[in-house]
Coordinates of C-alpha atoms and ligand atoms in Angstrom, one line a residue:
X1 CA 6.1 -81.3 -40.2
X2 CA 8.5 -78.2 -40.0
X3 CA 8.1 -76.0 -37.3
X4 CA 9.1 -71.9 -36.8
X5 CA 9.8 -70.1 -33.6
X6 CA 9.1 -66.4 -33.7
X7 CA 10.4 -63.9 -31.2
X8 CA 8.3 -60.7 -30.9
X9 CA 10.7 -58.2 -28.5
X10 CA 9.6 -55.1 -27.4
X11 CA 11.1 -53.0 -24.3
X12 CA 8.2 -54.5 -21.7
X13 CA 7.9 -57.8 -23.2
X14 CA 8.9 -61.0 -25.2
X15 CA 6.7 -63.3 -26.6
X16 CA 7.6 -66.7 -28.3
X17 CA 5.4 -68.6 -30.6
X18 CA 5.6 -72.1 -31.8
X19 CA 3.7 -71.9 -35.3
X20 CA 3.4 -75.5 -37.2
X21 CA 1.1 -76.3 -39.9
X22 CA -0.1 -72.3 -40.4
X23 CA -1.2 -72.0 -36.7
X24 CA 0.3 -71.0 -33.4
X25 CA 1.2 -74.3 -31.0
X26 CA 2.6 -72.6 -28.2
X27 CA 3.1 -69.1 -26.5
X28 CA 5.3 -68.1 -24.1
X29 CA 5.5 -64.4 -22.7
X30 CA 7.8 -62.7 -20.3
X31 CA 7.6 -59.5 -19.0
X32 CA 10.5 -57.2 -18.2
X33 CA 9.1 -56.1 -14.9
X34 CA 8.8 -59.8 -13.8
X35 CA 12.1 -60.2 -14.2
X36 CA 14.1 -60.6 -10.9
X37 CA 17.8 -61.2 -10.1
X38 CA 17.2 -64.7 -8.4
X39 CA 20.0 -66.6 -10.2
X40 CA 22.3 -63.9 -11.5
X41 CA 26.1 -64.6 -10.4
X42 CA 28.1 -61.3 -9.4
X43 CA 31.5 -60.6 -8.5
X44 CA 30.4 -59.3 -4.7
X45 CA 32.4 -57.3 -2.4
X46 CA 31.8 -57.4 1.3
X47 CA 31.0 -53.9 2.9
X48 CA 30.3 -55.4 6.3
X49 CA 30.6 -58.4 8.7
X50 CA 27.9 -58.8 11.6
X51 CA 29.3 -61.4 14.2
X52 CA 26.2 -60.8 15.6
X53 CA 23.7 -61.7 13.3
X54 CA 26.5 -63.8 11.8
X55 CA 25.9 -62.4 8.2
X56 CA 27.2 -60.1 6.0
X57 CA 26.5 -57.4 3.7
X58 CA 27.8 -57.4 0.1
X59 CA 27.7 -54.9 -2.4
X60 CA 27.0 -56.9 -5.9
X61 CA 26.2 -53.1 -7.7
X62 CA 22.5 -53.2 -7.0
X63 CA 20.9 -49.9 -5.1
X64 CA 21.1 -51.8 -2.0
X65 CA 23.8 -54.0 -0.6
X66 CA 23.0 -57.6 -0.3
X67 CA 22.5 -59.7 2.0
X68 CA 24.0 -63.5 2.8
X69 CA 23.9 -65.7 6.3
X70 CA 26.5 -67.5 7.5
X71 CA 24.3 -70.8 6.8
X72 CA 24.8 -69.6 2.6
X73 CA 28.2 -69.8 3.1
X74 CA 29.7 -72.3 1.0
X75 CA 32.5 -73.5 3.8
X76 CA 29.7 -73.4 6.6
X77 CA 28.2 -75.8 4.2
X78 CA 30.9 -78.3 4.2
X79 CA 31.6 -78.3 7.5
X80 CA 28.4 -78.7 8.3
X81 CA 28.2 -82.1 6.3
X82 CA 31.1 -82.8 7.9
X83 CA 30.0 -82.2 11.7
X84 CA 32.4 -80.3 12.3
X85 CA 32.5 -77.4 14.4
X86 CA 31.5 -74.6 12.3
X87 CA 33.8 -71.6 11.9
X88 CA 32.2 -68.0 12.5
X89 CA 31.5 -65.7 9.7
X90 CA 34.0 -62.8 11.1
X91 CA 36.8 -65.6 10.5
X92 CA 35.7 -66.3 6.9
X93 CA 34.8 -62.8 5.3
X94 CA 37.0 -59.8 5.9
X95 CA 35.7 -56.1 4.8
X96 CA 36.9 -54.9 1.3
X97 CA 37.1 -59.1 0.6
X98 CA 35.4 -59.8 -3.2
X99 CA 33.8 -63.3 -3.8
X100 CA 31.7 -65.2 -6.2
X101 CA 28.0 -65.1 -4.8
X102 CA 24.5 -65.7 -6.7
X103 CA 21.0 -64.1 -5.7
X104 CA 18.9 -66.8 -4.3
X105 CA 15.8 -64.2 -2.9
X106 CA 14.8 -60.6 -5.2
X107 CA 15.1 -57.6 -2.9
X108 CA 11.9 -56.8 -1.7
X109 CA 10.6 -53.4 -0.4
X110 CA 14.0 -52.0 1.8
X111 CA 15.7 -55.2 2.2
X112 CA 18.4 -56.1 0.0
X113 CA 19.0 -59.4 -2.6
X114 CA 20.0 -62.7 -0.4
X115 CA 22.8 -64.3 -1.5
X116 CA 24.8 -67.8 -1.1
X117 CA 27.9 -68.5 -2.6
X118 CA 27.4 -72.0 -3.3
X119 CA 26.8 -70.9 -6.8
X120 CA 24.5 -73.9 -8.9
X121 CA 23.9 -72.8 -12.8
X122 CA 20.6 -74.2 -14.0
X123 CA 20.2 -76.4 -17.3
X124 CA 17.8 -77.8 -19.4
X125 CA 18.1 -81.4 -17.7
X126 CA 20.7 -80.8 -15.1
X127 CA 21.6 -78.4 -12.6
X128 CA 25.4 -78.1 -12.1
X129 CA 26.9 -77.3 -8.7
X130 CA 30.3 -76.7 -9.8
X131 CA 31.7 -76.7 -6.1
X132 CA 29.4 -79.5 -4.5
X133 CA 31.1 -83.2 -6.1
X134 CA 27.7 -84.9 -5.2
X135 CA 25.2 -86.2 -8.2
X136 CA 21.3 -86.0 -7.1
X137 CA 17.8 -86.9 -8.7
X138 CA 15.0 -85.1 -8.6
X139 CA 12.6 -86.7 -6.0
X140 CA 9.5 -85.9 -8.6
X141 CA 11.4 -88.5 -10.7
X142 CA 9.4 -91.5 -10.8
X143 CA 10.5 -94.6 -9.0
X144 CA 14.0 -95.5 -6.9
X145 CA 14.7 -97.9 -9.8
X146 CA 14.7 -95.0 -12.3
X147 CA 16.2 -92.4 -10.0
X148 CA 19.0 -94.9 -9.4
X149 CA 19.6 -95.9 -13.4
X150 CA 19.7 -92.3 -13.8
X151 CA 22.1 -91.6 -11.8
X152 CA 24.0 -94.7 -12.9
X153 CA 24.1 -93.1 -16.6
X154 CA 25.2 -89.7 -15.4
X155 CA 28.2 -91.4 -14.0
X156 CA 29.3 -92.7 -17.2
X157 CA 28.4 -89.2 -19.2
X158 CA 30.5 -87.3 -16.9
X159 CA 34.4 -86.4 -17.1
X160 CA 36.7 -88.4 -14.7
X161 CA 37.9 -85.4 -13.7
X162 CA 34.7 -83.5 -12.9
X163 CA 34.9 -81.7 -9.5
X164 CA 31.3 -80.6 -9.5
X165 CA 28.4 -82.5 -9.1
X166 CA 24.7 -82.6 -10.9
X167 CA 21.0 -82.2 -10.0
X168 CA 19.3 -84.9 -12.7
X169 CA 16.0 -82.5 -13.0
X170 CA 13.0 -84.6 -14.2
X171 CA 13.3 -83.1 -18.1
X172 CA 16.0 -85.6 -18.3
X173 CA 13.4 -88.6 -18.1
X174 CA 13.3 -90.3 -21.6
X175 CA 16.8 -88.3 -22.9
X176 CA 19.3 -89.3 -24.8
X177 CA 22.7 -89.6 -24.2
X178 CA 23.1 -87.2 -27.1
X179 CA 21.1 -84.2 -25.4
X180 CA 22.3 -85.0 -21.9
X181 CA 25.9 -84.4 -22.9
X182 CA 24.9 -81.0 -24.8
X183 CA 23.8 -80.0 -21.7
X184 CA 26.6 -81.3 -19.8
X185 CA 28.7 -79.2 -22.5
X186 CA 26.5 -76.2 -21.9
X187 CA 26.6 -76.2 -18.3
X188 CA 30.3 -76.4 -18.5
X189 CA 30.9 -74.1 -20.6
X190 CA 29.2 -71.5 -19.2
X191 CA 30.7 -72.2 -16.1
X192 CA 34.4 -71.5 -17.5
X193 CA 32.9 -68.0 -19.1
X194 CA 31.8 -67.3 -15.5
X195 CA 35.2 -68.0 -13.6
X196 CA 36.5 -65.9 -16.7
X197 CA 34.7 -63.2 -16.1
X198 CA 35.4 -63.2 -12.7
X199 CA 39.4 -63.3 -13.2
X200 CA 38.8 -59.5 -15.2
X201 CA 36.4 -58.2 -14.0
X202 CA 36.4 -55.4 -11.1
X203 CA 34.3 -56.6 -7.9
X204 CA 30.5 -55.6 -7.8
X205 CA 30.2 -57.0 -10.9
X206 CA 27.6 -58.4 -12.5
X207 CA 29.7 -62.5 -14.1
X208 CA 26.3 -64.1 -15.6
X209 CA 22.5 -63.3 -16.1
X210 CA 19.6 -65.5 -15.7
X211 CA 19.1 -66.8 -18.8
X212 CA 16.0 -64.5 -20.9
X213 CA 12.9 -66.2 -22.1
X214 CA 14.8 -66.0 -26.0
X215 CA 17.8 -67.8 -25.0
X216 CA 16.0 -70.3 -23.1
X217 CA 13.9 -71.2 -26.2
X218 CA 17.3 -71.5 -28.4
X219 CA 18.3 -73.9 -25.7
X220 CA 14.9 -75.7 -24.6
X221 CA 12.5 -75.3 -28.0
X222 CA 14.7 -75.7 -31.2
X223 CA 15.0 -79.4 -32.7
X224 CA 15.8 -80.8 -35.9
X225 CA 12.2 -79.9 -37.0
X226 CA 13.1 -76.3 -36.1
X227 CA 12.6 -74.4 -39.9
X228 CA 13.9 -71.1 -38.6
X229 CA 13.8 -68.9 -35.6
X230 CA 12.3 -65.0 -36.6
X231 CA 13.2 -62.0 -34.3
X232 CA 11.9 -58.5 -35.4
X233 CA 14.4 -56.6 -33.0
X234 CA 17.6 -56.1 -35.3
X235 CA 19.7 -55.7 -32.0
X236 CA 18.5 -58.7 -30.3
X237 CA 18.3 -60.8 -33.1
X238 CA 22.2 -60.0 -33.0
X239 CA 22.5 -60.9 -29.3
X240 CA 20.6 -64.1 -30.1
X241 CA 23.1 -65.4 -32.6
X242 CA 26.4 -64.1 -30.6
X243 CA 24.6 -65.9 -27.3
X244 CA 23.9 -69.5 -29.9
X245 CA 27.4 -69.4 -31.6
X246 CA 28.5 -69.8 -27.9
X247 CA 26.1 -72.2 -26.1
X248 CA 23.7 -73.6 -29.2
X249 CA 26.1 -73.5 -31.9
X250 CA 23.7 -75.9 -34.3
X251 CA 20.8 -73.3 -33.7
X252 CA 22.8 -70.3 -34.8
X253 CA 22.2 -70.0 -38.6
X254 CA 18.5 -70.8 -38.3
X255 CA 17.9 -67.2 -36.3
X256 CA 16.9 -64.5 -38.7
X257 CA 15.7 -61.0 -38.6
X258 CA 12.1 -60.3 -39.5
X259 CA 11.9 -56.8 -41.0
X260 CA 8.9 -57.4 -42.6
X261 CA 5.8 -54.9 -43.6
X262 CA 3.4 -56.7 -41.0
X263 CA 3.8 -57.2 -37.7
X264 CA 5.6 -60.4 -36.6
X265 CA 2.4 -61.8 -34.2
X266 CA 0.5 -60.5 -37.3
X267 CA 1.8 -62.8 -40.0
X268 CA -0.1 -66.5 -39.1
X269 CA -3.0 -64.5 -37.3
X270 CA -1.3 -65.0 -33.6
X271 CA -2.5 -61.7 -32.4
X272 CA -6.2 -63.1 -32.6
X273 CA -5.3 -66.0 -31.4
X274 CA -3.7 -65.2 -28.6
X275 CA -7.4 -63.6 -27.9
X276 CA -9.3 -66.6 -28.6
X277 CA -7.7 -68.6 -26.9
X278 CA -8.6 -66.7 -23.8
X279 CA -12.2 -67.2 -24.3
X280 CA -14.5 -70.2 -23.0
X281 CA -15.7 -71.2 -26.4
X282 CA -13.6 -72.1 -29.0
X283 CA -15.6 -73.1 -32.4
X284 CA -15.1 -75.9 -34.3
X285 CA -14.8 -76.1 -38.2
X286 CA -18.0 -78.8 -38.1
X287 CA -20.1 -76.7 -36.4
X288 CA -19.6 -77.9 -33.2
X289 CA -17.6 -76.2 -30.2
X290 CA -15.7 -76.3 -27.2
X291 CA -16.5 -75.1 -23.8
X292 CA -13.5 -74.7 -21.6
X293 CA -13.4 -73.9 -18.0
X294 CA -10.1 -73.6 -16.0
X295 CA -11.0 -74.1 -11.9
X296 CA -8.2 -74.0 -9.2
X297 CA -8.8 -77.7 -8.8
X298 CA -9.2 -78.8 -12.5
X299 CA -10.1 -78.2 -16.3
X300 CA -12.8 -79.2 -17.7
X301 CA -13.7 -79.4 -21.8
X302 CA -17.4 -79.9 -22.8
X303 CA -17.6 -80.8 -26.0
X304 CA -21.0 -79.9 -28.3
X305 CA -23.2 -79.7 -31.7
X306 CA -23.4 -77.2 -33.0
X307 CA -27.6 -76.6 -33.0
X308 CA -29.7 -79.7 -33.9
X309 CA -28.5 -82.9 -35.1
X310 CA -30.9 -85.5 -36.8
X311 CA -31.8 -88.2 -39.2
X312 CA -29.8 -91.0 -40.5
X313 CA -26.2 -89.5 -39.6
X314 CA -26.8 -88.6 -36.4
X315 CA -23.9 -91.4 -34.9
X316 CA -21.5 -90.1 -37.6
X317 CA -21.7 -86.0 -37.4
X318 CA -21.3 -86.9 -33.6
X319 CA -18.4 -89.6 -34.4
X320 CA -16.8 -86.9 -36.3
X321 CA -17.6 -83.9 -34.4
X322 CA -15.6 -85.6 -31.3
X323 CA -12.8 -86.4 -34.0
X324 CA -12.3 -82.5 -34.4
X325 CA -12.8 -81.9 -30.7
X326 CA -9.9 -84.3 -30.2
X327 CA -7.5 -82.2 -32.8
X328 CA -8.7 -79.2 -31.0
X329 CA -8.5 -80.1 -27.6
X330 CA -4.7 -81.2 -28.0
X331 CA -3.6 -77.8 -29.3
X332 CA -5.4 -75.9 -27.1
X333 CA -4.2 -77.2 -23.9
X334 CA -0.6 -76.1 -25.3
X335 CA -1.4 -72.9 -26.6
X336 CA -2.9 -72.2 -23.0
X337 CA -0.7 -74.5 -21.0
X338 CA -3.7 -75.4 -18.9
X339 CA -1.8 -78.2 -16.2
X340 CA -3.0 -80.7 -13.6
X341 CA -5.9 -82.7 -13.7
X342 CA -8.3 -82.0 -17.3
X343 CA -11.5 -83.9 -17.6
X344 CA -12.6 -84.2 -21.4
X345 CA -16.3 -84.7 -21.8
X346 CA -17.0 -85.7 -25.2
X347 CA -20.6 -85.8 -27.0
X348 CA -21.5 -89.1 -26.1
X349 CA -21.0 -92.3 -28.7
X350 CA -22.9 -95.9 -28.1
X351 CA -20.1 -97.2 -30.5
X352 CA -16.8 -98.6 -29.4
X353 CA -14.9 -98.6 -32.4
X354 CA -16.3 -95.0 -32.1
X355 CA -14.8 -93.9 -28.6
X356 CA -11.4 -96.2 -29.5
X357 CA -10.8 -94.0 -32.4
X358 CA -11.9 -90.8 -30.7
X359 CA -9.5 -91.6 -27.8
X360 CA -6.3 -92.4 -30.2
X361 CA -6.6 -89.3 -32.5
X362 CA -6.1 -87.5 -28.9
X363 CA -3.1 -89.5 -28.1
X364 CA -2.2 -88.9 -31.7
X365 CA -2.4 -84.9 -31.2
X366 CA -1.2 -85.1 -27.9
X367 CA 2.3 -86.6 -29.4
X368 CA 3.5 -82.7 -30.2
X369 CA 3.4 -81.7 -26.9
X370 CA 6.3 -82.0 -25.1
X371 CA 4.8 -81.6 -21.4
X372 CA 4.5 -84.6 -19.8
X373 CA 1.1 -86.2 -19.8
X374 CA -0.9 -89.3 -19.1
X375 CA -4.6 -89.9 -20.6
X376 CA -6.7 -92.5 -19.1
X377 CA -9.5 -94.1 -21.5
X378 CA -13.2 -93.5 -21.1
X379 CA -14.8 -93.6 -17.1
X380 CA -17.9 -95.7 -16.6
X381 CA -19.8 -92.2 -16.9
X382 CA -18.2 -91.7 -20.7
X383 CA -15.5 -88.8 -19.9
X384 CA -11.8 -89.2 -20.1
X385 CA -9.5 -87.9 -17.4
X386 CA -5.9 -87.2 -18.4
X387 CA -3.2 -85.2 -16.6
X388 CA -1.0 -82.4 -17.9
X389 CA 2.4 -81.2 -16.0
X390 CA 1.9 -77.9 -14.5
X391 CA 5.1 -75.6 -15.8
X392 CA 4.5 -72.2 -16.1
X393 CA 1.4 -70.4 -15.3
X394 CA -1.0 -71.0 -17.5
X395 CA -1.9 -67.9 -20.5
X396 CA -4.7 -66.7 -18.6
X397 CA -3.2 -66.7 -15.4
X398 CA -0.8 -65.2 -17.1
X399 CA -2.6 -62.5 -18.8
X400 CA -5.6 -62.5 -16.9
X401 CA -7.1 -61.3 -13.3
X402 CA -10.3 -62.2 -11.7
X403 CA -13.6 -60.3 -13.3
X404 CA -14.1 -57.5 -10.9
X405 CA -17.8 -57.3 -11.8
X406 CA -18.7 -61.4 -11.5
X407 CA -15.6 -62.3 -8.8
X408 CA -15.1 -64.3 -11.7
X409 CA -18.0 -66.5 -11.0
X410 CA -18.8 -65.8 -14.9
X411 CA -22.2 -64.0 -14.3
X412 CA -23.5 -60.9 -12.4
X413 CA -26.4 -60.8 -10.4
X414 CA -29.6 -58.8 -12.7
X415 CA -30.7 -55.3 -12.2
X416 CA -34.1 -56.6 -10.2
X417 CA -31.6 -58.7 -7.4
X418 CA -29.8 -55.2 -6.7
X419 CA -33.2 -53.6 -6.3
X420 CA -34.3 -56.0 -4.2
X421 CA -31.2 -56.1 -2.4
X422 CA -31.1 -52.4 -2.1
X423 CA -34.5 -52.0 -0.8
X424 CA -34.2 -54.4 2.6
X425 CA -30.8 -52.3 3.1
X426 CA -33.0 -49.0 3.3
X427 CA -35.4 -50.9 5.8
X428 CA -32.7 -52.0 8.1
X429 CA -31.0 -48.7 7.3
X430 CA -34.2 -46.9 8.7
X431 CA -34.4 -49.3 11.6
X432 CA -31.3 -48.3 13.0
X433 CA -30.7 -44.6 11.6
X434 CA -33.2 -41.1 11.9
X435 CA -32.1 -39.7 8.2
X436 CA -34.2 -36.8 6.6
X437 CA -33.8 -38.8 2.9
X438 CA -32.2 -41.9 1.7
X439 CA -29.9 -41.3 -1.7
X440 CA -29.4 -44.1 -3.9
X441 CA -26.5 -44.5 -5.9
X442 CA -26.4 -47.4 -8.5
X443 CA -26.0 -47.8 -12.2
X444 CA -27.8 -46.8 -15.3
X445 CA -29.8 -50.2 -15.3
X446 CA -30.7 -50.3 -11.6
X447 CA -32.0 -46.6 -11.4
X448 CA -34.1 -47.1 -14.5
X449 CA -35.7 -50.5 -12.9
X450 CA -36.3 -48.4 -10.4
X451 CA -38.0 -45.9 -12.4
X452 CA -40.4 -48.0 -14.0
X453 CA -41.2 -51.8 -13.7
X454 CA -40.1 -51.4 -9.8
X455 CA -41.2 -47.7 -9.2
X456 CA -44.4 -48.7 -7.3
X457 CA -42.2 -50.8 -5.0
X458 CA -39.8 -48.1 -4.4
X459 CA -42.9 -46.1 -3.9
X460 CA -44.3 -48.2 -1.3
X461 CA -40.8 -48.6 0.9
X462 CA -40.6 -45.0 0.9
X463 CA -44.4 -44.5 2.2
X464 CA -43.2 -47.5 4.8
X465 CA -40.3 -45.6 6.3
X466 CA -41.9 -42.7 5.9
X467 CA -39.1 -41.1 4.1
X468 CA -38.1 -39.1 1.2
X469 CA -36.1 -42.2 -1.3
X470 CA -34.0 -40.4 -4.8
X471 CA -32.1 -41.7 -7.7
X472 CA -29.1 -40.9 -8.4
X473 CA -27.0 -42.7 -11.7
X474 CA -23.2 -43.3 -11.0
X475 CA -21.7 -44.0 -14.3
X476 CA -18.9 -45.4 -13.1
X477 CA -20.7 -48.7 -10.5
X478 CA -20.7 -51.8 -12.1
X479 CA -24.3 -53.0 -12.3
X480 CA -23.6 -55.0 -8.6
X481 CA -22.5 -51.6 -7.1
X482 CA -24.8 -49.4 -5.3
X483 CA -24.5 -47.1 -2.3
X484 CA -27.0 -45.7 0.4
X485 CA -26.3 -42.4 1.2
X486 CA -28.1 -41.0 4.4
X487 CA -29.1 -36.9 4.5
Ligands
ZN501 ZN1 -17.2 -61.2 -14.8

């Protein structure tokens, strides 16, 4: 199974999809404005020492200067492990001094970038602290036993002469020696382009970026299955294969320009899919469908008929309905990178054999995926529980925000629960308040309740009050919105 990475880049966004076998696997989208500076390296200058406050500003070439504590200070840091005594600020940094620093916190409102200058470049399994000579594990790395072998390999993988050290992150579970010294490669050579940089360049400079959703896909997504990578921005398709020659040399002459006629997220239908698979239901090509519903605690996948099934067959349409819902399932909880805990409830099956072969066509379509997962077999109550790494956020947190009209419950109260509602708030309303006329404000579908099926009621409330009650439509309230206006 080939696979091809397209790059759709437009001056607000990227998006990255993973199409195999005709459809999209994966999605991946990053806006410009989310972009921050937490990570960037810059050639900073100091502006100002505080013995005071012990800190310092630094001008790195942002609007405003930055910010860094003494405790960010790569000496204090040392001596600190040391217990030593500490040496102030004012005797490390001098005005007008420049020095390597990276953003570890985004300005925010009027206060500047914060900074450290123990610099620490992030890789695809390791992140390399090229002035700390100290190798640690991941505590989300299994067990001590594993953390320790780790740790035993790295040793061997790295130089003698190495004066950094490593943070083993948990994507190095399960690699090879192979990928762990491409990254180990990466990381270093990146590193020297850095201290390069920082040699020629004047001070308030910016030395290295964050890496960009693109290059982090040439680094993280392409593997030997990898057909070709398409980019429809002539300019950054060019970036894209300067960047690769550098750091992913093997990944360079599969990156192409798309100048197509179509759209890129056109070609393979993404654009609607990128829709669907926002929606609850997702149909299946039996008939049958999918119901999925994402909570803060966990996901949940109902899987169903589709209408009436009967007769003689009745085990097997179900046997093979649950087959499809297994393909489906898999590729959907990619595409939307749901994470944490995801219950499957499958259409029940009295058959074993049945539910065995249900349960390994999962783990079968489940093998793509390169999040870490673990699937438990069927519960006594006939639904499977399996767990998904939480990465990113998932596509419709992502791309979504809470239904203003429901609060996302997924339904809104009817037209007669407003009346209702809106009628014992003109009662207390009149209990409390002296008004010549109650106005009420509501939408289309609540006023013309009101001026039929529920007129009489209205009728009667206003007798009760002994007030003058009138209708007024807002076009703009939501059918839950209403307000009583007093005259
Ligand atoms: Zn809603």
């Amino acid at each position: 199974m080939t696979e091809d990475i397209l790059i759709n880049v437009t001056p607000f966004e990227t998006r990255v999809a993973l199409v195999a076998l005709g459809a999209i696997q994966e999605l991946h989208i990053e806006r410009s404005i989310q972009r921050g500076h937490v990570g960037n390296i810059y050639l900073g200058r100091v502006v100002r020492v505080l013995p005071g406050m012990q800190s310092a500003f630094i001008d790195i070439g942002l609007e405003r200067a930055a910010f860094m504590h003494i405790a960010d200070l790569r000496e204090n840091r040392i001596e600190r492990s040391a217990n030593t005594n500490p040496t102030p600020i004012e005797k490390l940094l001098f005005e007008g001094q420049s020095l390597m620093v990276q953003v570890i916190k985004d300005p925010l409102g009027t206060k500047g970038a914060r900074l450290s200058s123990q610099i620490s470049i992030a890789g695809r399994m390791l992140v390399y602290l090229p002035h700390d000579p100290h190798i640690g594990i991941s505590q989300k790395i299994g067990s001590e036993a594993e953390r320790q072998a780790l740790r035993e390999r790295l040793q061997t993988l790295v130089p003698a002469d190495e004066k950094g050290g490593f943070i083993v992150r948990t994507q190095a579970e399960g690699a090879s020696d192979e990928e762990i010294l491409a990254d180990l490669a990466y990381l270093k050579k990146l590193w020297a382009n850095v201290q390069a940089a920082a040699r020629t360049l004047p001070a308030s400079s910016m030395l290295h970026q964050d890496l960009t959703l693109a290059q982090r896909v040439l680094r993280d997504m392409v593997t030997p299955m990898t057909n070709q990578i398409l980019v429809d921005s002539r300019s950054t398709c060019a970036e894209l294969t300067t960047w690769a020659q550098t750091y992913t040399p093997s990944v360079s002459e599969r990156i192409r320009h798309y100048s197509g006629e179509r759209a890129l997220f056109d070609t393979a239908n993404i654009e609607d899919e990128i829709v669907r698979a926002l929606a609850r239901r997702v149909d299946l090509k039996s008939g049958g469908y999918l119901v999925i519903d994402q909570t803060e605690a966990l996901t949940t996948v109902d899987v169903n008929t589709g209408g009436f099934v009967g007769g003689r067959n009745f085990d097997d349409t179900i046997f093979k309905t649950n087959l499809e819902a297994a393909q489906a399932i898999a590729r959907q909880l990619r595409l939307r990178n749901l994470g944490g805990i995801i219950i499957l409830d499958f259409i029940d099956m009295e058959d074993l054999e049945h539910r065995e072969a249900v349960l390994a066509e999962l783990k079968k379509a489940l093998a793509h995926d390169r999040t870490r997962m673990t699937v438990n077999g069927f519960t006594q109550l006939g639904l499977v529980e399996m767990t998904r790494k939480r990465t990113r956020d998932s596509l419709a947190h992502q791309l979504c925000e809470p239904c203003p009209t429901c609060q996302s419950r997924g339904n809104v109260r009817t037209n007669r629960s407003i009346c209702y509602e809106i009628l014992r708030e003109i009662l207390r309303e009149a209990r409390q308040f002296n008004p010549k006329e109650f106005r009420i404000l509501a939408s289309q579908g609540v006023v013309d309740l009101f001026l039929e099926e529920e007129s009489q009621h209205l009728a009667m409330l206003g007798d009760f009050v002994g007030k003058q009650i009138s209708l007024e439509v807002s076009s703009g309230y939501t059918q839950e919105q209403y307000d009583i206006v007093l005259t």
